[in-house]
PDB file of C-alpha atoms in Angstrom:
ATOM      1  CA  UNK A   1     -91.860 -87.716  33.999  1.00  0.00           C
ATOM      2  CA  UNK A   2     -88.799 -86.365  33.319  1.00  0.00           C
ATOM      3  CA  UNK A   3     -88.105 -82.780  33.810  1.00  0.00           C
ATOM      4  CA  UNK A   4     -85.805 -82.481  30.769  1.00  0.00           C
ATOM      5  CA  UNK A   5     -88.740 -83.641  28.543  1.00  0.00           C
ATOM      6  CA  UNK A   6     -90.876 -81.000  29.606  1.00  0.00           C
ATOM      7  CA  UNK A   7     -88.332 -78.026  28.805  1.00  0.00           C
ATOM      8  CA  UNK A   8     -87.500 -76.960  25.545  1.00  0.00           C
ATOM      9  CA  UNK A   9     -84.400 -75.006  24.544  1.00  0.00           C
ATOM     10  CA  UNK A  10     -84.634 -72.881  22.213  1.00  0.00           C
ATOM     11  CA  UNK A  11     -82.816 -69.780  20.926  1.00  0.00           C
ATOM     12  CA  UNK A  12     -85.539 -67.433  20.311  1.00  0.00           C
ATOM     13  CA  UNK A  13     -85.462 -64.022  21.882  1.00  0.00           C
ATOM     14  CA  UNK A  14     -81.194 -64.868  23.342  1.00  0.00           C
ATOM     15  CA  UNK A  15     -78.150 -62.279  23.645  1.00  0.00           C
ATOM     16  CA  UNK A  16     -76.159 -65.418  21.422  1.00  0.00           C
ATOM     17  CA  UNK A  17     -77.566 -67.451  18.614  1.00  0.00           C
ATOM     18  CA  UNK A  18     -75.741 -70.079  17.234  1.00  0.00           C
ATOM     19  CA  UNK A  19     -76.754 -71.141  13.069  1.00  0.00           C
ATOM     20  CA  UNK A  20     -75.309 -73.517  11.038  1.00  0.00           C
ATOM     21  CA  UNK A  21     -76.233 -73.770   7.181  1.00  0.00           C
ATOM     22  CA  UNK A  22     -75.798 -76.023   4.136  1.00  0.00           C
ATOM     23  CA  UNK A  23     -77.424 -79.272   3.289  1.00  0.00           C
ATOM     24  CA  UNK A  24     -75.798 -81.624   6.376  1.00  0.00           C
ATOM     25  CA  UNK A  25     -76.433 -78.778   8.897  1.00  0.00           C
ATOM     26  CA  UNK A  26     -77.757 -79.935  12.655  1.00  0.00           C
ATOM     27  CA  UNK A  27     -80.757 -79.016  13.702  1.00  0.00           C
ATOM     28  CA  UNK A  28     -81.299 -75.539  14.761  1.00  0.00           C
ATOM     29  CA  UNK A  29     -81.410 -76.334  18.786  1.00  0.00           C
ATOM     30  CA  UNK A  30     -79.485 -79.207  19.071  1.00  0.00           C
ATOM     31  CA  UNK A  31     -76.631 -76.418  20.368  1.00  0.00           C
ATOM     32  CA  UNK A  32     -77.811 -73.884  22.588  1.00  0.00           C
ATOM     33  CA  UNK A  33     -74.711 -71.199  22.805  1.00  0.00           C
ATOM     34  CA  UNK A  34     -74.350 -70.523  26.411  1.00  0.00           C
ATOM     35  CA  UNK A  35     -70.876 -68.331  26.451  1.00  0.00           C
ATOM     36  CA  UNK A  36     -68.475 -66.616  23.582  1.00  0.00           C
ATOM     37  CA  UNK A  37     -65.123 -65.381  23.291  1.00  0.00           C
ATOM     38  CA  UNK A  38     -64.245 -63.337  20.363  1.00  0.00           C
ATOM     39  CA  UNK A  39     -61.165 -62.525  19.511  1.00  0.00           C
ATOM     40  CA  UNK A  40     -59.374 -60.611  16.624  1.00  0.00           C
ATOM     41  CA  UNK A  41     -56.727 -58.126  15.543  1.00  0.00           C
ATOM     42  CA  UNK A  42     -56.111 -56.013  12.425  1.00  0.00           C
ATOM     43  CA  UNK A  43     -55.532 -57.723   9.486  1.00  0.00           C
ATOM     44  CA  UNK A  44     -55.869 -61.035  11.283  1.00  0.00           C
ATOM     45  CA  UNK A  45     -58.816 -63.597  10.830  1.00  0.00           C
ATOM     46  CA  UNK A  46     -60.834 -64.067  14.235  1.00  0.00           C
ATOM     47  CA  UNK A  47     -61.745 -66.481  16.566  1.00  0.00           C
ATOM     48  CA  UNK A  48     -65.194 -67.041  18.337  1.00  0.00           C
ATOM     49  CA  UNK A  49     -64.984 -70.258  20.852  1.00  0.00           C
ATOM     50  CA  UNK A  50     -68.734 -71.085  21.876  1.00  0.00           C
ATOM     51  CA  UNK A  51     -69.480 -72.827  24.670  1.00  0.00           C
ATOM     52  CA  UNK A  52     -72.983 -74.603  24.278  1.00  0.00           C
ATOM     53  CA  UNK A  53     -74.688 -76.476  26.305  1.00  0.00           C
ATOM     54  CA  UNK A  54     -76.879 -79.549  24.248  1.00  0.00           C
ATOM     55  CA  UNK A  55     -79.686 -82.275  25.517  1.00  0.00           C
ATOM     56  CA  UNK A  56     -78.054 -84.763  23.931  1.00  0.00           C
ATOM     57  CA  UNK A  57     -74.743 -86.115  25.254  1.00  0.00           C
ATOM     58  CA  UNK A  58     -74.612 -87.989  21.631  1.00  0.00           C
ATOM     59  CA  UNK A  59     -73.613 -86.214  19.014  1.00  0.00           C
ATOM     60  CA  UNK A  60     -70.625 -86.803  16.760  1.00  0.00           C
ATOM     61  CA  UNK A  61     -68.118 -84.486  16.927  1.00  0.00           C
ATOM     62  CA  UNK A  62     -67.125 -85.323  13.349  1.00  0.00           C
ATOM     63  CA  UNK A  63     -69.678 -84.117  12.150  1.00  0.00           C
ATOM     64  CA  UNK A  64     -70.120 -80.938  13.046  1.00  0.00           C
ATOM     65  CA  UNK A  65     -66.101 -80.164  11.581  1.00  0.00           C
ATOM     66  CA  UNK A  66     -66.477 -78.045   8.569  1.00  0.00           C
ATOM     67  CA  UNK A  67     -69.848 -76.948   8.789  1.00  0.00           C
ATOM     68  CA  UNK A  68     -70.887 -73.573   7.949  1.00  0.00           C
ATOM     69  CA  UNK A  69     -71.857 -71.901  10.944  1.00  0.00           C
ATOM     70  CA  UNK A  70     -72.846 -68.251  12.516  1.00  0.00           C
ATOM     71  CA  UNK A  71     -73.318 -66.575  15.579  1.00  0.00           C
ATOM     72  CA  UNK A  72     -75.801 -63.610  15.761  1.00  0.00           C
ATOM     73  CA  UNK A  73     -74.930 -61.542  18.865  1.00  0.00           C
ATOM     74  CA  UNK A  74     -77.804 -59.037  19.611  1.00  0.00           C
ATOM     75  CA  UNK A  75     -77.458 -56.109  22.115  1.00  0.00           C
ATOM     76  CA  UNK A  76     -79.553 -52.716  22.638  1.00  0.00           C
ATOM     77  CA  UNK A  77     -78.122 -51.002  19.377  1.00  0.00           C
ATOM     78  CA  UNK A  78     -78.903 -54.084  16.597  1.00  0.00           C
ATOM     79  CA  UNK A  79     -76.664 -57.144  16.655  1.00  0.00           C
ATOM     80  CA  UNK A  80     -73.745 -58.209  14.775  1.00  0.00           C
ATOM     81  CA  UNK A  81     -72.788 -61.684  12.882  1.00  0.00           C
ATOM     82  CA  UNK A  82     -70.020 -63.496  12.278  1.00  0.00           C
ATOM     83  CA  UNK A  83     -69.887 -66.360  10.247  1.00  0.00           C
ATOM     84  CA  UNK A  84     -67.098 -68.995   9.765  1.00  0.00           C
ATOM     85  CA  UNK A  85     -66.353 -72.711   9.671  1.00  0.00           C
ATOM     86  CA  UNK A  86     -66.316 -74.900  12.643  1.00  0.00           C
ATOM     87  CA  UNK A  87     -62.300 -76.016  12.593  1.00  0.00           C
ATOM     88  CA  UNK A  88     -62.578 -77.826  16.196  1.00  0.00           C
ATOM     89  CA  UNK A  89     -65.237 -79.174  18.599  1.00  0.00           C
ATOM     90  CA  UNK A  90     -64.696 -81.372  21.717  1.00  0.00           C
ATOM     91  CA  UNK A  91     -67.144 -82.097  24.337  1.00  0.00           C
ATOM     92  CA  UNK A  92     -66.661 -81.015  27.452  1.00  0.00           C
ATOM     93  CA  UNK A  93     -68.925 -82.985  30.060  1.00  0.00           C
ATOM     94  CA  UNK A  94     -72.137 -83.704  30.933  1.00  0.00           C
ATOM     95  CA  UNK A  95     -74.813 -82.933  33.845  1.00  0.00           C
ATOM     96  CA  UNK A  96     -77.998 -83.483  35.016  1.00  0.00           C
ATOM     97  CA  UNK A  97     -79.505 -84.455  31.167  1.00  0.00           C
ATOM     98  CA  UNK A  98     -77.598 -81.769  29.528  1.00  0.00           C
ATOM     99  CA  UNK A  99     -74.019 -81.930  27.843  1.00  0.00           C
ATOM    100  CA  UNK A 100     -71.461 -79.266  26.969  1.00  0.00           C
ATOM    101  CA  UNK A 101     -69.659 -78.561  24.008  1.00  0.00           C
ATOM    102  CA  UNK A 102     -67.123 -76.171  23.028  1.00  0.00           C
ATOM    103  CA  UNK A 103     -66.894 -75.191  19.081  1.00  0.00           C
ATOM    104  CA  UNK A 104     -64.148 -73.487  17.288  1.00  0.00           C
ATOM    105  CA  UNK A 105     -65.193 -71.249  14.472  1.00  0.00           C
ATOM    106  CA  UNK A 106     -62.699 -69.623  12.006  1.00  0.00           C
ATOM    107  CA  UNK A 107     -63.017 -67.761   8.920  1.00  0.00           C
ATOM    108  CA  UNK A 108     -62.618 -70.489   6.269  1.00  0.00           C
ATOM    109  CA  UNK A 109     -59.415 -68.846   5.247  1.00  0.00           C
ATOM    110  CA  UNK A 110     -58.199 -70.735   8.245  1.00  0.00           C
ATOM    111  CA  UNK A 111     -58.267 -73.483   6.973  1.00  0.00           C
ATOM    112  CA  UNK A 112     -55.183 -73.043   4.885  1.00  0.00           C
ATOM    113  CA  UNK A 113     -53.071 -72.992   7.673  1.00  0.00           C
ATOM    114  CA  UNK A 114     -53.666 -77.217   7.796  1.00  0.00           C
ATOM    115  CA  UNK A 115     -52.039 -77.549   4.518  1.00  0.00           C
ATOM    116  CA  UNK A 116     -48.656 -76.921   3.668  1.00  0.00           C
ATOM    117  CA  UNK A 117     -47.012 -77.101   0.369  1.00  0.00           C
ATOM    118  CA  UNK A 118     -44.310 -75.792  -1.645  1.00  0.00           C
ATOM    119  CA  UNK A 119     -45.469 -74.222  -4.838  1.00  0.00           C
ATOM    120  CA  UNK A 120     -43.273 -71.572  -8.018  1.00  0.00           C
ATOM    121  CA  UNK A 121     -44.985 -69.677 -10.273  1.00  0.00           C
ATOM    122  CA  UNK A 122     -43.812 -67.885 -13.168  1.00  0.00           C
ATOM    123  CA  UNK A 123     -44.776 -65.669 -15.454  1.00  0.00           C
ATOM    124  CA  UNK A 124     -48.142 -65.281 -13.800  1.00  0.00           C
ATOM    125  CA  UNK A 125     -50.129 -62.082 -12.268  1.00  0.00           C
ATOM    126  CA  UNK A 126     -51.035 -61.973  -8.578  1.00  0.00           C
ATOM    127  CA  UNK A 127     -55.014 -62.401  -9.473  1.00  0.00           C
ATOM    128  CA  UNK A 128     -53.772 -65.316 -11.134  1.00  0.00           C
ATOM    129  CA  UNK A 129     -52.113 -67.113  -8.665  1.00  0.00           C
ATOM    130  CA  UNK A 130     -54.694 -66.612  -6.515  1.00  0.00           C
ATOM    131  CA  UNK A 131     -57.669 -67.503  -8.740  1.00  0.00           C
ATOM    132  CA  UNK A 132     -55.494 -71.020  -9.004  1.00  0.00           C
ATOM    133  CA  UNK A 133     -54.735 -71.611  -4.953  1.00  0.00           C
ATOM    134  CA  UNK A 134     -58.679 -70.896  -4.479  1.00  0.00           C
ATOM    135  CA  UNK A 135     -59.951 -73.150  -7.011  1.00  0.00           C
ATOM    136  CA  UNK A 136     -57.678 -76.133  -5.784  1.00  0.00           C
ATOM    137  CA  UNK A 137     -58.850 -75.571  -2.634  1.00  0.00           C
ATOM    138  CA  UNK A 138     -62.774 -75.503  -3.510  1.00  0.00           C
ATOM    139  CA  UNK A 139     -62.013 -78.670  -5.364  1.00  0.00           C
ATOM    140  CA  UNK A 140     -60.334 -80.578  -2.592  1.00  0.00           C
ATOM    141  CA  UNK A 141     -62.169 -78.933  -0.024  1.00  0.00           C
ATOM    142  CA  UNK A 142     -65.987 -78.437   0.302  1.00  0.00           C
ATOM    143  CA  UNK A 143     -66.159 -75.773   3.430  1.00  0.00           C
ATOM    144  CA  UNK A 144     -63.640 -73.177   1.169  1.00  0.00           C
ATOM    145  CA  UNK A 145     -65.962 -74.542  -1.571  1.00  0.00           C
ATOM    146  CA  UNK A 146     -69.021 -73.496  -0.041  1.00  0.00           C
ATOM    147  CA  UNK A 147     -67.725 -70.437   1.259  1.00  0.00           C
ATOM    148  CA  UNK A 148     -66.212 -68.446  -1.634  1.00  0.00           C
ATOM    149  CA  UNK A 149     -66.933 -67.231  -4.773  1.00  0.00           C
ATOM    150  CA  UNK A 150     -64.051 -65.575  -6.408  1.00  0.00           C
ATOM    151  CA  UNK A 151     -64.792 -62.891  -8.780  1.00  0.00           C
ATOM    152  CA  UNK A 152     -61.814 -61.121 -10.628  1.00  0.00           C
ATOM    153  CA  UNK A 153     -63.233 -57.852 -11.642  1.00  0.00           C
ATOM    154  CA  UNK A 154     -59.908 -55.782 -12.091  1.00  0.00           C
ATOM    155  CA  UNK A 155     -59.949 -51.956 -12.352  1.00  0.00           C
ATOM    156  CA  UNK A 156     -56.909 -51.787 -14.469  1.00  0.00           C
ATOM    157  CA  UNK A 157     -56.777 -53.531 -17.887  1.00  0.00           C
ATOM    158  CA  UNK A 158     -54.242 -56.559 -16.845  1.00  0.00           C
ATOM    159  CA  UNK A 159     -51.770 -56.365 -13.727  1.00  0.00           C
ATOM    160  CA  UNK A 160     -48.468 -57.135 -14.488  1.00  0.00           C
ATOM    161  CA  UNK A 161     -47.114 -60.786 -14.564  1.00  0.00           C
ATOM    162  CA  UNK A 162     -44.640 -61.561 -11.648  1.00  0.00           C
ATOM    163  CA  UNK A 163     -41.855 -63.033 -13.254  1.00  0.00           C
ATOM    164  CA  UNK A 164     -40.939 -65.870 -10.586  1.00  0.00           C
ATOM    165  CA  UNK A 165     -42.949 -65.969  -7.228  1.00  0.00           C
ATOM    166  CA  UNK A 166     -42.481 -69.115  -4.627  1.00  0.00           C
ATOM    167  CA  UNK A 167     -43.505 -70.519  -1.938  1.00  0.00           C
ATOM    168  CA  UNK A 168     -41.486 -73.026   0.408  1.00  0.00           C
ATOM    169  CA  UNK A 169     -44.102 -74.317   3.236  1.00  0.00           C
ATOM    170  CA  UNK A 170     -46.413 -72.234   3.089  1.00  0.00           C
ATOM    171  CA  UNK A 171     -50.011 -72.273   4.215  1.00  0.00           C
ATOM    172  CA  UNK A 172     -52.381 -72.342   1.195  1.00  0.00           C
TER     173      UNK A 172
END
């Protein structure tokens, strides 16, 4: 019998635990985070590379871009989540029944920064412009789709419309 049959991982009770939600999510185990390096500055969107370790050497990388994924880190004062979008994934060998993967995840704002365009706007307000760039993107892309839910609730009555804003290759 093999030994790998007999053991179960699971991530009940771990320092790291790695979810993924929506409708095409994997399994819960089918990644089993083994390492994580966060990183992240002020006013800058982070980055949590997970190395996991997986008893199947098969699964397709594919399809784990764009999912919708979390990582609970627990330690003796509570733990702390972060949740993002997987952006990259690549397999990084395999061992004695078990394979390792290494997963990217990004706030979905991140995202942006894979499309460029040029865009002018006139005559519109700043809430504006960005209720537009957010709903193209939701509509074109389901992870930004999933993710956000804009809500303009404005404290003053109506900003003020910028008479000419542009943007020449930038990411949004």
């Amino acid at each position: 019998m093999d030994l790998m049959q007999c053991v179960a991982i699971s991530q009940d009770g771990r320092i790291l635990e790695l979810q993924f939600a929506g409708q095409n999510a994997p399994r819960r185990n089918l990644l089993f985070p083994l390492r994580l390096q966060l990183t992240g500055a002020l006013s800058e969107p982070f980055t949590a590379d997970v190395t996991c370790l997986s008893q199947s050497s098969a699964i397709e990388l594919k399809t784990l871009l764009g999912q919708r994924a979390g990582i609970t880190i627990r330690h003796h004062d509570g733990e702390r989540k972060v949740n993002g979008v997987v952006t990259a994934v690549r397999q990084l060998g395999a061992d004695g029944g078990l394979s390792s993967y290494r997963l990217r995840i990004q706030t979905a704002l991140a995202l942006l920064a894979y499309r460029r365009t040029c865009r002018i706007f006139q005559e519109e307000s700043v809430p504006d412009i960005v209720a537009q760039i957010v709903q193209e993107h939701s509509a074109s892309n389901p992870p930004i789709a999933a993710s956000f839910r804009l809500d303009q609730q404005l404290r003053q009555r109506r900003p003020p419309e910028v008479a000419y804003c542009h943007a020449y290759s930038e990411d949004m």
